[in-house]
PDB file of C-alpha atoms in Angstrom:
ATOM      1  CA  ASP B1499      88.129 155.739  17.906  1.00 56.00           C
ATOM      2  CA  CYS B1500      85.691 152.888  16.916  1.00 63.00           C
ATOM      3  CA  ASP B1501      86.596 150.641  14.590  1.00 65.00           C
ATOM      4  CA  ASP B1502      85.006 148.049  13.271  1.00 67.00           C
ATOM      5  CA  GLU B1503      87.947 146.231  11.676  1.00 68.00           C
ATOM      6  CA  PRO B1504      87.849 142.533  11.950  1.00 65.00           C
ATOM      7  CA  SER B1505      90.808 141.721  13.992  1.00 73.00           C
ATOM      8  CA  THR B1506      91.371 138.613  11.319  1.00 80.00           C
ATOM      9  CA  LYS B1507      91.101 138.012   8.323  1.00 82.00           C
ATOM     10  CA  ILE B1508      88.815 134.967   7.622  1.00 86.00           C
ATOM     11  CA  ASP B1509      88.816 132.753   4.543  1.00 87.00           C
ATOM     12  CA  TYR B1510      86.128 131.362   3.799  1.00 90.00           C
ATOM     13  CA  TYR B1511      85.869 128.422   1.281  1.00 89.00           C
ATOM     14  CA  PHE B1512      82.920 127.791  -1.180  1.00 90.00           C
ATOM     15  CA  ILE B1513      81.753 124.485  -1.275  1.00 84.00           C
ATOM     16  CA  LEU B1514      79.997 122.712  -4.036  1.00 85.00           C
ATOM     17  CA  ARG B1515      78.900 119.412  -3.994  1.00 78.00           C
ATOM     18  CA  LYS B1516      77.765 117.398  -7.101  1.00 80.00           C
ATOM     19  CA  TRP B1517      74.263 116.626  -7.756  1.00 83.00           C
ATOM     20  CA  MET B1518      72.952 113.074  -8.498  1.00 81.00           C
ATOM     21  CA  GLU B1519      69.571 110.590  -8.109  1.00 86.00           C
ATOM     22  CA  ILE B1520      70.001 108.679  -5.094  1.00 88.00           C
ATOM     23  CA  ASN B1521      68.631 105.743  -4.526  1.00 93.00           C
ATOM     24  CA  PRO B1522      67.924 105.748  -0.582  1.00 93.00           C
ATOM     25  CA  SER B1523      68.768 101.889  -0.066  1.00 94.00           C
ATOM     26  CA  ASN B1524      72.407 102.287  -1.314  1.00 96.00           C
ATOM     27  CA  GLU B1525      73.327 104.818   1.645  1.00 96.00           C
ATOM     28  CA  PHE B1526      75.057 104.099   4.670  1.00 97.00           C
ATOM     29  CA  ARG B1527      76.597 105.525   7.648  1.00 97.00           C
ATOM     30  CA  CYS B1528      79.880 104.319   9.441  1.00 97.00           C
ATOM     31  CA  PHE B1529      80.988 105.510  12.284  1.00 96.00           C
ATOM     32  CA  VAL B1530      85.194 105.521  13.126  1.00 96.00           C
ATOM     33  CA  ARG B1531      86.143 105.730  16.739  1.00 95.00           C
ATOM     34  CA  ASN B1532      89.529 106.369  17.986  1.00 93.00           C
ATOM     35  CA  LYS B1533      90.985 105.318  14.229  1.00 93.00           C
ATOM     36  CA  GLU B1534      89.039 102.255  13.823  1.00 93.00           C
ATOM     37  CA  LEU B1535      85.839 101.514  11.734  1.00 95.00           C
ATOM     38  CA  ILE B1536      83.424  99.598  14.460  1.00 93.00           C
ATOM     39  CA  GLY B1537      79.718 100.415  12.872  1.00 93.00           C
ATOM     40  CA  ILE B1538      77.828 100.361   9.383  1.00 94.00           C
ATOM     41  CA  CYS B1539      74.274 100.816   9.164  1.00 93.00           C
ATOM     42  CA  GLN B1540      72.118 102.208   6.610  1.00 94.00           C
ATOM     43  CA  ARG B1541      71.302 105.141   6.828  1.00 94.00           C
ATOM     44  CA  ASP B1542      66.953 105.809   6.003  1.00 91.00           C
ATOM     45  CA  THR B1543      65.687 103.726   8.541  1.00 88.00           C
ATOM     46  CA  SER B1544      61.844 104.788   7.500  1.00 86.00           C
ATOM     47  CA  GLN B1545      62.410 101.494   4.596  1.00 86.00           C
ATOM     48  CA  SER B1546      63.361  97.881   4.516  1.00 87.00           C
ATOM     49  CA  TYR B1547      65.265  97.087   1.710  1.00 89.00           C
ATOM     50  CA  GLY B1548      65.254  93.558   0.770  1.00 86.00           C
ATOM     51  CA  CYS B1549      68.641  94.387  -1.377  1.00 90.00           C
ATOM     52  CA  ILE B1550      70.648  95.008   1.819  1.00 91.00           C
ATOM     53  CA  GLY B1551      70.516  92.085   3.668  1.00 88.00           C
ATOM     54  CA  SER B1552      71.191  89.671   0.600  1.00 88.00           C
ATOM     55  CA  ASP B1553      74.298  91.099  -0.288  1.00 91.00           C
ATOM     56  CA  LYS B1554      75.283  92.274   3.049  1.00 90.00           C
ATOM     57  CA  THR B1555      78.608  90.737   3.198  1.00 90.00           C
ATOM     58  CA  ARG B1556      79.977  92.697   0.034  1.00 93.00           C
ATOM     59  CA  ILE B1557      78.696  95.348   1.170  1.00 94.00           C
ATOM     60  CA  CYS B1558      80.706  95.856   4.669  1.00 92.00           C
ATOM     61  CA  SER B1559      83.382  94.611   2.445  1.00 93.00           C
ATOM     62  CA  ASP B1560      83.018  97.394   0.318  1.00 95.00           C
ATOM     63  CA  ILE B1561      82.978  99.938   2.488  1.00 96.00           C
ATOM     64  CA  VAL B1562      85.696  99.214   4.122  1.00 95.00           C
ATOM     65  CA  SER B1563      88.042  98.817   1.051  1.00 95.00           C
ATOM     66  CA  PHE B1564      86.930 102.276   0.367  1.00 96.00           C
ATOM     67  CA  TRP B1565      87.818 103.562   3.952  1.00 97.00           C
ATOM     68  CA  ARG B1566      91.164 102.137   4.070  1.00 95.00           C
ATOM     69  CA  GLU B1567      91.878 103.039   0.940  1.00 95.00           C
ATOM     70  CA  ASN B1568      90.827 106.742   0.437  1.00 96.00           C
ATOM     71  CA  ILE B1569      90.194 107.804   4.221  1.00 96.00           C
ATOM     72  CA  GLU B1570      91.764 106.210   7.038  1.00 94.00           C
ATOM     73  CA  ASN B1571      95.619 107.670   6.849  1.00 91.00           C
ATOM     74  CA  ARG B1572      94.237 111.182   5.729  1.00 94.00           C
ATOM     75  CA  PHE B1573      91.332 112.367   7.279  1.00 94.00           C
ATOM     76  CA  PRO B1574      92.659 114.454  10.465  1.00 93.00           C
ATOM     77  CA  LEU B1575      90.446 113.547  12.410  1.00 95.00           C
ATOM     78  CA  SER B1576      90.648 110.841  14.783  1.00 94.00           C
ATOM     79  CA  SER B1577      86.314 109.780  15.658  1.00 95.00           C
ATOM     80  CA  TYR B1578      83.896 110.824  12.996  1.00 96.00           C
ATOM     81  CA  THR B1579      81.557 109.732  10.974  1.00 97.00           C
ATOM     82  CA  PHE B1580      81.385 109.702   7.438  1.00 98.00           C
ATOM     83  CA  ASP B1581      78.318 108.747   4.790  1.00 97.00           C
ATOM     84  CA  VAL B1582      78.819 106.860   1.579  1.00 97.00           C
ATOM     85  CA  TYR B1583      77.206 105.907  -1.152  1.00 96.00           C
ATOM     86  CA  ARG B1584      76.815 102.008  -2.676  1.00 96.00           C
ATOM     87  CA  PRO B1585      74.905 102.105  -6.280  1.00 94.00           C
ATOM     88  CA  ALA B1586      77.296  98.511  -7.256  1.00 92.00           C
ATOM     89  CA  LYS B1587      79.679  96.113  -6.124  1.00 92.00           C
ATOM     90  CA  ASP B1588      83.234  97.969  -6.171  1.00 92.00           C
ATOM     91  CA  HIS B1589      81.306 101.663  -6.603  1.00 94.00           C
ATOM     92  CA  VAL B1590      81.688 104.141  -3.409  1.00 96.00           C
ATOM     93  CA  THR B1591      81.052 107.286  -3.223  1.00 94.00           C
ATOM     94  CA  LEU B1592      81.615 109.267  -0.501  1.00 94.00           C
ATOM     95  CA  VAL B1593      78.476 111.757   0.588  1.00 92.00           C
ATOM     96  CA  ASP B1594      79.600 113.726   3.561  1.00 92.00           C
ATOM     97  CA  PHE B1595      81.233 113.596   6.871  1.00 95.00           C
ATOM     98  CA  ASN B1596      79.783 114.222  10.402  1.00 95.00           C
ATOM     99  CA  PRO B1597      81.143 114.629  13.755  1.00 95.00           C
ATOM    100  CA  PHE B1598      81.482 111.261  16.361  1.00 96.00           C
ATOM    101  CA  GLY B1599      78.879 112.161  19.118  1.00 93.00           C
ATOM    102  CA  GLU B1600      75.130 112.989  19.968  1.00 92.00           C
ATOM    103  CA  THR B1601      74.954 115.858  18.219  1.00 92.00           C
ATOM    104  CA  THR B1602      74.501 113.348  14.560  1.00 94.00           C
ATOM    105  CA  ASP B1603      72.480 110.436  14.730  1.00 92.00           C
ATOM    106  CA  GLY B1604      73.308 107.120  15.806  1.00 92.00           C
ATOM    107  CA  LEU B1605      70.271 105.736  13.164  1.00 90.00           C
ATOM    108  CA  LEU B1606      70.321 101.513  14.121  1.00 89.00           C
ATOM    109  CA  PHE B1607      73.533 102.277  16.920  1.00 90.00           C
ATOM    110  CA  THR B1608      73.130 104.527  20.764  1.00 90.00           C
ATOM    111  CA  TRP B1609      75.401 106.678  20.924  1.00 92.00           C
ATOM    112  CA  PRO B1610      76.133 105.248  24.224  1.00 91.00           C
ATOM    113  CA  GLU B1611      77.455 101.911  22.653  1.00 87.00           C
ATOM    114  CA  LEU B1612      79.027 103.488  20.266  1.00 91.00           C
ATOM    115  CA  LYS B1613      81.241 105.680  22.262  1.00 88.00           C
ATOM    116  CA  GLN B1614      81.805 102.526  24.968  1.00 82.00           C
ATOM    117  CA  LYS B1615      83.693 100.551  21.972  1.00 59.00           C
ATOM    118  CA  GLU B1616      83.547  97.277  23.920  1.00 50.00           C
ATOM    119  CA  GLU B1617      80.400  97.101  24.053  1.00 46.00           C
ATOM    120  CA  ILE B1618      79.924  96.146  20.391  1.00 48.00           C
ATOM    121  CA  ARG B1619      79.754  92.385  19.943  1.00 46.00           C
ATOM    122  CA  PRO B1620      81.032  90.798  16.522  1.00 45.00           C
ATOM    123  CA  SER B1621      78.260  88.165  16.443  1.00 42.00           C
ATOM    124  CA  THR B1622      79.485  86.234  12.735  1.00 41.00           C
ATOM    125  CA  GLY B1623      75.970  86.809  10.684  1.00 41.00           C
ATOM    126  CA  ARG B1624      74.061  86.268  14.690  1.00 40.00           C
ATOM    127  CA  THR B1625      70.796  87.527  15.444  1.00 40.00           C
ATOM    128  CA  ILE B1626      70.531  90.626  18.452  1.00 39.00           C
ATOM    129  CA  GLU B1627      68.357  87.842  20.266  1.00 42.00           C
ATOM    130  CA  GLU B1628      71.371  85.457  19.600  1.00 44.00           C
ATOM    131  CA  VAL B1629      74.156  87.047  21.298  1.00 39.00           C
ATOM    132  CA  ALA B1630      71.779  88.224  24.165  1.00 41.00           C
ATOM    133  CA  GLU B1631      71.179  84.375  25.164  1.00 48.00           C
ATOM    134  CA  GLU B1632      74.648  83.923  25.150  1.00 46.00           C
ATOM    135  CA  GLU B1633      75.211  87.067  27.403  1.00 40.00           C
ATOM    136  CA  GLN B1634      72.695  86.249  29.907  1.00 42.00           C
ATOM    137  CA  GLY B1635      73.955  88.233  32.255  1.00 43.00           C
ATOM    138  CA  ASP B1636      73.828  91.566  29.974  1.00 42.00           C
ATOM    139  CA  ILE B1637      69.995  91.314  28.637  1.00 34.00           C
ATOM    140  CA  ALA B1638      68.773  93.946  30.877  1.00 40.00           C
ATOM    141  CA  GLN B1639      71.518  96.019  29.263  1.00 43.00           C
ATOM    142  CA  TYR B1640      70.284  94.849  26.249  1.00 34.00           C
ATOM    143  CA  ASN B1641      66.725  95.601  26.891  1.00 37.00           C
ATOM    144  CA  GLU B1642      67.905  99.761  27.601  1.00 40.00           C
ATOM    145  CA  ARG B1643      69.190 100.390  24.340  1.00 39.00           C
ATOM    146  CA  ASN B1644      66.131  98.304  22.541  1.00 36.00           C
ATOM    147  CA  LEU B1645      68.462  96.352  20.913  1.00 35.00           C
ATOM    148  CA  VAL B1646      67.323  93.622  21.490  1.00 34.00           C
ATOM    149  CA  ASP B1647      65.034  93.732  18.330  1.00 37.00           C
ATOM    150  CA  SER B1648      64.650  90.275  16.315  1.00 32.00           C
ATOM    151  CA  ASN B1649      64.510  93.182  13.118  1.00 39.00           C
ATOM    152  CA  ARG B1650      67.891  94.404  13.473  1.00 40.00           C
ATOM    153  CA  GLN B1651      70.372  92.330  12.525  1.00 44.00           C
ATOM    154  CA  THR B1652      74.063  92.464  13.422  1.00 45.00           C
ATOM    155  CA  ASP B1653      76.867  90.677  10.647  1.00 42.00           C
ATOM    156  CA  SER B1654      80.464  91.342  10.653  1.00 34.00           C
ATOM    157  CA  VAL B1655      82.655  90.915   7.628  1.00 31.00           C
ATOM    158  CA  ILE B1656      84.670  87.656   8.996  1.00 29.00           C
ATOM    159  CA  GLY B1657      87.092  84.802   7.790  1.00 26.00           C
ATOM    160  CA  ASP B1658      87.647  84.890   4.237  1.00 28.00           C
ATOM    161  CA  THR B1659      85.470  87.531   2.723  1.00 31.00           C
ATOM    162  CA  TYR B1660      87.311  90.631   4.735  1.00 36.00           C
ATOM    163  CA  SER B1661      89.466  90.622   7.719  1.00 38.00           C
ATOM    164  CA  PHE B1662      92.037  94.368   8.966  1.00 40.00           C
ATOM    165  CA  GLY B1663      94.633  91.899   9.362  1.00 41.00           C
ATOM    166  CA  GLU B1664      95.987  89.337  11.321  1.00 44.00           C
ATOM    167  CA  ASP B1665      96.818  90.931  14.682  1.00 49.00           C
ATOM    168  CA  GLY B1666      93.359  90.557  15.544  1.00 48.00           C
ATOM    169  CA  ASP B1667      91.811  92.909  15.080  1.00 54.00           C
ATOM    170  CA  THR B1668      87.326  92.788  14.079  1.00 60.00           C
ATOM    171  CA  SER B1669      85.778  93.930  11.280  1.00 78.00           C
ATOM    172  CA  PRO B1670      82.790  96.214  12.096  1.00 89.00           C
ATOM    173  CA  GLU B1671      79.218  95.526  12.739  1.00 89.00           C
ATOM    174  CA  PHE B1672      77.175  95.954   9.951  1.00 91.00           C
ATOM    175  CA  ARG B1673      73.176  96.446  11.354  1.00 90.00           C
ATOM    176  CA  TYR B1674      69.888  96.651   8.974  1.00 90.00           C
ATOM    177  CA  ILE B1675      66.150  96.565   9.423  1.00 87.00           C
ATOM    178  CA  SER B1676      65.687  93.108   8.181  1.00 82.00           C
ATOM    179  CA  ASP B1677      61.477  93.820   7.587  1.00 75.00           C
ATOM    180  CA  ALA B1678      59.170  96.318   7.568  1.00 67.00           C
ATOM    181  CA  THR B1679      57.682  95.151  11.488  1.00 61.00           C
ATOM    182  CA  GLY B1680      61.196  96.769  12.378  1.00 60.00           C
ATOM    183  CA  VAL B1681      60.842  99.604  10.293  1.00 66.00           C
ATOM    184  CA  GLN B1682      61.174 103.410  12.358  1.00 66.00           C
ATOM    185  CA  PRO B1683      59.276 106.820  12.410  1.00 65.00           C
ATOM    186  CA  SER B1684      60.676 109.948   9.244  1.00 64.00           C
ATOM    187  CA  PRO B1685      62.475 112.343  12.238  1.00 63.00           C
ATOM    188  CA  TYR B1686      61.016 114.387   9.401  1.00 63.00           C
ATOM    189  CA  MET B1687      57.191 114.064   9.880  1.00 64.00           C
ATOM    190  CA  GLN B1688      56.165 116.107  12.707  1.00 61.00           C
ATOM    191  CA  TYR B1689      57.634 118.731  10.436  1.00 65.00           C
ATOM    192  CA  GLY B1690      54.404 117.785   8.144  1.00 69.00           C
ATOM    193  CA  LEU B1691      52.117 118.983  11.359  1.00 69.00           C
ATOM    194  CA  PRO B1692      50.929 122.008  12.504  1.00 74.00           C
ATOM    195  CA  LEU B1693      53.025 123.703  15.633  1.00 74.00           C
ATOM    196  CA  ASP B1694      49.556 124.071  17.524  1.00 72.00           C
ATOM    197  CA  ILE B1695      48.708 119.660  17.496  1.00 71.00           C
ATOM    198  CA  VAL B1696      53.029 119.259  17.642  1.00 71.00           C
ATOM    199  CA  ASP B1697      52.643 121.413  20.410  1.00 72.00           C
ATOM    200  CA  LEU B1698      49.325 119.799  22.602  1.00 69.00           C
ATOM    201  CA  SER B1699      50.519 116.217  21.709  1.00 69.00           C
ATOM    202  CA  THR B1700      53.955 116.581  23.531  1.00 69.00           C
ATOM    203  CA  GLY B1701      53.215 119.546  25.923  1.00 69.00           C
ATOM    204  CA  GLN B1702      55.526 121.966  24.950  1.00 70.00           C
ATOM    205  CA  ASP B1703      53.495 124.959  25.425  1.00 73.00           C
ATOM    206  CA  PRO B1704      50.421 124.161  28.374  1.00 76.00           C
ATOM    207  CA  GLN B1705      49.736 127.562  27.679  1.00 78.00           C
ATOM    208  CA  LYS B1706      47.746 126.037  24.641  1.00 74.00           C
ATOM    209  CA  LEU B1707      46.608 122.989  26.335  1.00 73.00           C
ATOM    210  CA  ILE B1708      44.542 125.145  28.381  1.00 79.00           C
ATOM    211  CA  ASP B1709      42.753 127.364  25.419  1.00 79.00           C
ATOM    212  CA  PHE B1710      42.187 124.318  24.010  1.00 77.00           C
ATOM    213  CA  LEU B1711      40.796 123.037  27.145  1.00 80.00           C
ATOM    214  CA  GLN B1712      38.812 126.603  27.256  1.00 84.00           C
ATOM    215  CA  MET B1713      37.828 126.801  24.086  1.00 85.00           C
ATOM    216  CA  LYS B1714      36.168 122.951  24.068  1.00 83.00           C
ATOM    217  CA  ILE B1715      34.465 123.590  27.608  1.00 86.00           C
ATOM    218  CA  GLN B1716      32.583 127.262  26.382  1.00 84.00           C
ATOM    219  CA  SER B1717      32.056 125.207  23.544  1.00 83.00           C
ATOM    220  CA  GLU B1718      30.091 122.735  25.365  1.00 82.00           C
ATOM    221  CA  ALA B1719      28.396 125.465  27.294  1.00 79.00           C
ATOM    222  CA  ASP B1720      27.542 126.873  24.515  1.00 77.00           C
ATOM    223  CA  GLU B1721      25.745 124.139  23.177  1.00 75.00           C
ATOM    224  CA  SER B1722      23.708 123.051  26.540  1.00 73.00           C
ATOM    225  CA  SER B1723      21.992 126.109  26.010  1.00 71.00           C
ATOM    226  CA  ASP B1724      21.035 125.779  22.879  1.00 66.00           C
ATOM    227  CA  GLU B1725      19.346 122.611  23.932  1.00 65.00           C
ATOM    228  CA  GLU B1726      17.502 124.521  27.134  1.00 63.00           C
ATOM    229  CA  VAL B1727      15.460 127.395  24.575  1.00 57.00           C
ATOM    230  CA  PRO B1728      12.166 126.349  25.187  1.00 59.00           C
ATOM    231  CA  SER B1729      10.382 125.840  21.408  1.00 54.00           C
TER     232      SER B1729
END
């Protein structure tokens, strides 16, 4: 006899998210590795927001406080990412959790450096270029990761502003785009183009390129034939 009954009972969860208007300049992505908050960056990398740079210390302090009070000892995983919304001082809202890995966009970080915590160097308000000058031996590695970029700045919430504790723990690295020249293209731009154009530009479908070239050759041949017709 055929038994279509499921072997185990599946419990379904219906989750609703409250709708709210969100200003992209107040969205941030946070990276936790082995229960340590190691990185924070702006979530919308398609624009430069001046308000982030002017308020970076308070932004980082608020996010770290929120994480320690609401997530650190409650979330079951040791490594994960989470997005938050911070519209004002001391006001942080959790938006979402995501896996710690390549399936989640690292945005202004690269996954090799996120997975190797020792590569993330707190910089106390210095730019990446200044850090690289101090560590000339690592300049090739910085270039490879595309981190030597004057438009990306890294800052640590340090000193009297904020500290993890007295045991030497470092605060997370904070990255943001400081001016418009560092803006990254939107990852959704490709969806606004016809699929044929995307395939031609990326070479994903060679047959379409062959068909296009054949059409071009045929069109030029037809034009040439029309020009040779006697009057």
